[in-house]
Tab-separated table of C-alpha atoms in Angstrom:
chain	number	residue	atom	x	y	z
A	91	UNK	CA	-2.677	15.613	16.644
A	92	UNK	CA	-5.084	12.710	16.348
A	93	UNK	CA	-4.192	9.171	15.553
A	94	UNK	CA	-6.351	6.561	13.850
A	95	UNK	CA	-4.982	3.080	13.655
A	96	UNK	CA	-6.346	-0.217	12.212
A	97	UNK	CA	-4.973	-3.622	11.428
A	98	UNK	CA	-6.002	-6.101	8.687
A	99	UNK	CA	-4.857	-9.449	7.298
A	100	UNK	CA	-5.437	-10.660	3.818
A	101	UNK	CA	-4.735	-14.274	2.785
A	102	UNK	CA	-3.573	-15.153	-0.769
A	103	UNK	CA	-2.791	-18.373	-2.566
A	104	UNK	CA	0.585	-16.945	-3.600
A	105	UNK	CA	3.765	-18.093	-1.646
A	106	UNK	CA	5.026	-15.324	0.730
A	107	UNK	CA	8.262	-14.508	-1.159
A	108	UNK	CA	6.604	-14.214	-4.657
A	109	UNK	CA	3.800	-12.234	-3.164
A	110	UNK	CA	6.291	-9.789	-1.363
A	111	UNK	CA	8.270	-9.508	-4.579
A	112	UNK	CA	5.210	-8.455	-6.541
A	113	UNK	CA	3.683	-6.349	-3.875
A	114	UNK	CA	6.773	-4.406	-2.934
A	115	UNK	CA	9.807	-4.956	-5.275
A	116	UNK	CA	7.998	-4.916	-8.550
A	117	UNK	CA	4.948	-3.123	-7.402
A	118	UNK	CA	5.870	0.213	-8.985
A	119	UNK	CA	5.758	-1.526	-12.557
A	120	UNK	CA	2.892	-3.896	-11.962
A	121	UNK	CA	0.184	-1.582	-10.229
A	122	UNK	CA	-0.210	0.606	-13.223
A	123	UNK	CA	-0.229	-2.326	-15.590
A	124	UNK	CA	-3.107	-4.316	-13.734
A	125	UNK	CA	-5.067	-1.243	-12.295
A	126	UNK	CA	-4.466	1.641	-14.715
A	127	UNK	CA	-7.740	3.147	-13.657
A	128	UNK	CA	-6.344	3.536	-10.046
A	129	UNK	CA	-2.597	3.941	-10.560
A	130	UNK	CA	-1.488	5.948	-13.662
A	131	UNK	CA	2.136	5.696	-12.676
A	132	UNK	CA	4.585	5.095	-9.770
A	133	UNK	CA	8.033	7.009	-10.184
A	134	UNK	CA	10.995	7.074	-7.905
A	135	UNK	CA	11.959	10.837	-7.462
A	136	UNK	CA	14.776	10.285	-5.079
A	137	UNK	CA	16.595	7.191	-3.967
A	138	UNK	CA	17.434	3.739	-4.935
A	139	UNK	CA	14.208	1.848	-3.715
A	140	UNK	CA	15.423	1.302	-0.167
A	141	UNK	CA	14.628	3.181	2.955
A	142	UNK	CA	14.484	7.074	2.266
A	143	UNK	CA	13.406	6.619	-1.305
A	144	UNK	CA	10.571	9.043	-2.278
A	145	UNK	CA	8.207	7.990	-4.972
A	146	UNK	CA	5.484	9.979	-6.786
A	147	UNK	CA	2.208	8.146	-7.222
A	148	UNK	CA	-0.102	9.581	-10.038
A	149	UNK	CA	-3.591	8.085	-9.619
A	150	UNK	CA	-5.857	7.115	-12.445
A	151	UNK	CA	-9.321	8.271	-13.546
A	152	UNK	CA	-11.155	5.942	-11.157
A	153	UNK	CA	-9.445	7.525	-8.169
A	154	UNK	CA	-10.747	10.468	-6.287
A	155	UNK	CA	-7.156	11.631	-5.762
A	156	UNK	CA	-4.628	13.094	-8.297
A	157	UNK	CA	-1.233	12.257	-6.660
A	158	UNK	CA	0.564	11.193	-3.478
A	159	UNK	CA	4.398	11.179	-2.467
A	160	UNK	CA	5.266	8.017	-0.790
A	161	UNK	CA	8.377	7.538	1.334
A	162	UNK	CA	9.910	4.070	1.997
A	163	UNK	CA	10.615	3.994	5.790
A	164	UNK	CA	11.967	0.442	6.055
A	165	UNK	CA	12.525	-2.656	3.866
A	166	UNK	CA	13.566	-6.079	4.801
A	167	UNK	CA	13.478	-8.436	1.723
A	168	UNK	CA	14.425	-11.466	4.051
A	169	UNK	CA	11.911	-10.961	6.740
A	170	UNK	CA	9.364	-9.839	4.005
A	171	UNK	CA	8.551	-6.584	5.891
A	172	UNK	CA	8.035	-3.313	4.279
A	173	UNK	CA	7.038	0.132	6.028
A	174	UNK	CA	6.040	3.308	3.946
A	175	UNK	CA	4.410	6.615	4.471
A	176	UNK	CA	2.243	8.760	2.230
A	177	UNK	CA	3.827	12.168	3.094
A	178	UNK	CA	2.183	14.778	0.500
A	179	UNK	CA	-0.557	15.040	-2.005
A	180	UNK	CA	-4.232	15.375	-2.124
A	181	UNK	CA	-4.635	11.880	-0.954
A	182	UNK	CA	-3.852	13.224	2.529
A	183	UNK	CA	-6.966	15.355	2.070
A	184	UNK	CA	-5.556	18.334	4.034
A	185	UNK	CA	-6.536	16.513	7.250
A	186	UNK	CA	-3.535	14.137	7.631
A	187	UNK	CA	0.011	14.932	8.178
A	188	UNK	CA	0.863	11.469	6.958
A	189	UNK	CA	-0.570	8.065	6.581
A	190	UNK	CA	1.961	5.285	7.502
A	191	UNK	CA	1.746	1.403	6.741
A	192	UNK	CA	3.516	-1.417	8.124
A	193	UNK	CA	3.360	-4.598	6.000
A	194	UNK	CA	4.588	-8.133	6.832
A	195	UNK	CA	3.885	-11.070	4.613
A	196	UNK	CA	3.946	-14.509	6.220
A	197	UNK	CA	3.431	-18.197	5.372
A	198	UNK	CA	-0.372	-18.973	5.081
A	199	UNK	CA	-2.010	-22.207	4.700
A	200	UNK	CA	-1.420	-24.502	1.726
A	201	UNK	CA	1.581	-22.744	0.555
A	202	UNK	CA	-0.018	-19.337	0.287
A	203	UNK	CA	0.613	-16.170	2.383
A	204	UNK	CA	-0.918	-13.810	4.814
A	205	UNK	CA	-0.365	-10.128	4.451
A	206	UNK	CA	-0.657	-8.360	7.793
A	207	UNK	CA	-0.953	-4.685	7.431
A	208	UNK	CA	-1.131	-1.959	10.249
A	209	UNK	CA	-2.136	1.574	9.097
A	210	UNK	CA	-1.613	4.624	11.001
A	211	UNK	CA	-3.515	7.961	10.095
A	212	UNK	CA	-1.886	11.029	11.583
A	213	UNK	CA	-4.428	13.683	11.738
A	214	UNK	CA	-3.550	17.292	11.655
A	215	UNK	CA	-6.488	18.138	14.165
A	216	UNK	CA	-8.765	15.853	16.233
A	217	UNK	CA	-10.779	14.049	13.736
A	218	UNK	CA	-12.803	10.886	14.067
A	219	UNK	CA	-13.279	8.152	11.364
A	220	UNK	CA	-16.585	6.221	11.241
A	221	UNK	CA	-16.503	2.508	11.081
A	222	UNK	CA	-17.792	2.965	7.489
A	223	UNK	CA	-14.901	5.113	6.366
A	224	UNK	CA	-12.422	2.493	7.805
A	225	UNK	CA	-14.288	-0.334	6.150
A	226	UNK	CA	-14.121	1.566	2.908
A	227	UNK	CA	-10.407	2.059	3.241
A	228	UNK	CA	-9.813	-1.807	3.909
A	229	UNK	CA	-12.137	-2.717	0.921
A	230	UNK	CA	-9.885	-0.473	-1.409
A	231	UNK	CA	-6.657	-2.217	-0.027
A	232	UNK	CA	-8.186	-5.590	-0.382
A	233	UNK	CA	-9.171	-4.855	-3.989
A	234	UNK	CA	-5.596	-3.879	-4.814
A	235	UNK	CA	-4.128	-6.974	-3.009
A	236	UNK	CA	-6.706	-9.357	-4.816
A	237	UNK	CA	-5.965	-7.790	-8.206
A	238	UNK	CA	-2.408	-8.457	-7.697
A	239	UNK	CA	-3.049	-12.142	-6.783
A	240	UNK	CA	-5.187	-12.515	-9.772
A	241	UNK	CA	-2.397	-11.175	-11.975
A	242	UNK	CA	0.082	-13.490	-10.382
A	243	UNK	CA	-2.200	-16.415	-10.805
A	244	UNK	CA	-2.719	-15.633	-14.582
A	245	UNK	CA	1.039	-14.931	-15.078
A	246	UNK	CA	2.905	-17.626	-13.012
A	247	UNK	CA	6.299	-16.457	-14.362
A	248	UNK	CA	5.807	-13.112	-13.273
A	249	UNK	CA	8.225	-11.957	-10.465
């Protein structure tokens, strides 16, 4: 099995606790509202939102994928850390066993936050990703994060 790993950091003007709450705790409700073309719905199919919870993500018309199952691996609301894995669905493209993400939101400059994300792609066989494919994946994550930041700036009482 091959493993592809990349790290990224994204800065936001939103305070860390609020960003974490929107990104993780309320994300299931927010993403379909602010990006319906990407996320049609996010539904818990097993669990209570904590570790072990399984969610079904149905993607919108702008996505190349139809669905993914997402498992919460770890959640610490005090330390603002969240780990999850995509464990099933066409988003794994029949080439990945799973895709795992470790997220930590920290204090950033001027009261904002920095989201640190480590992504691990567990390939079924030995595959190689090009720099362009990794860049494309990072840009998609950045787009979702910036849409969330924009939503919070436009709706200061949300979350």
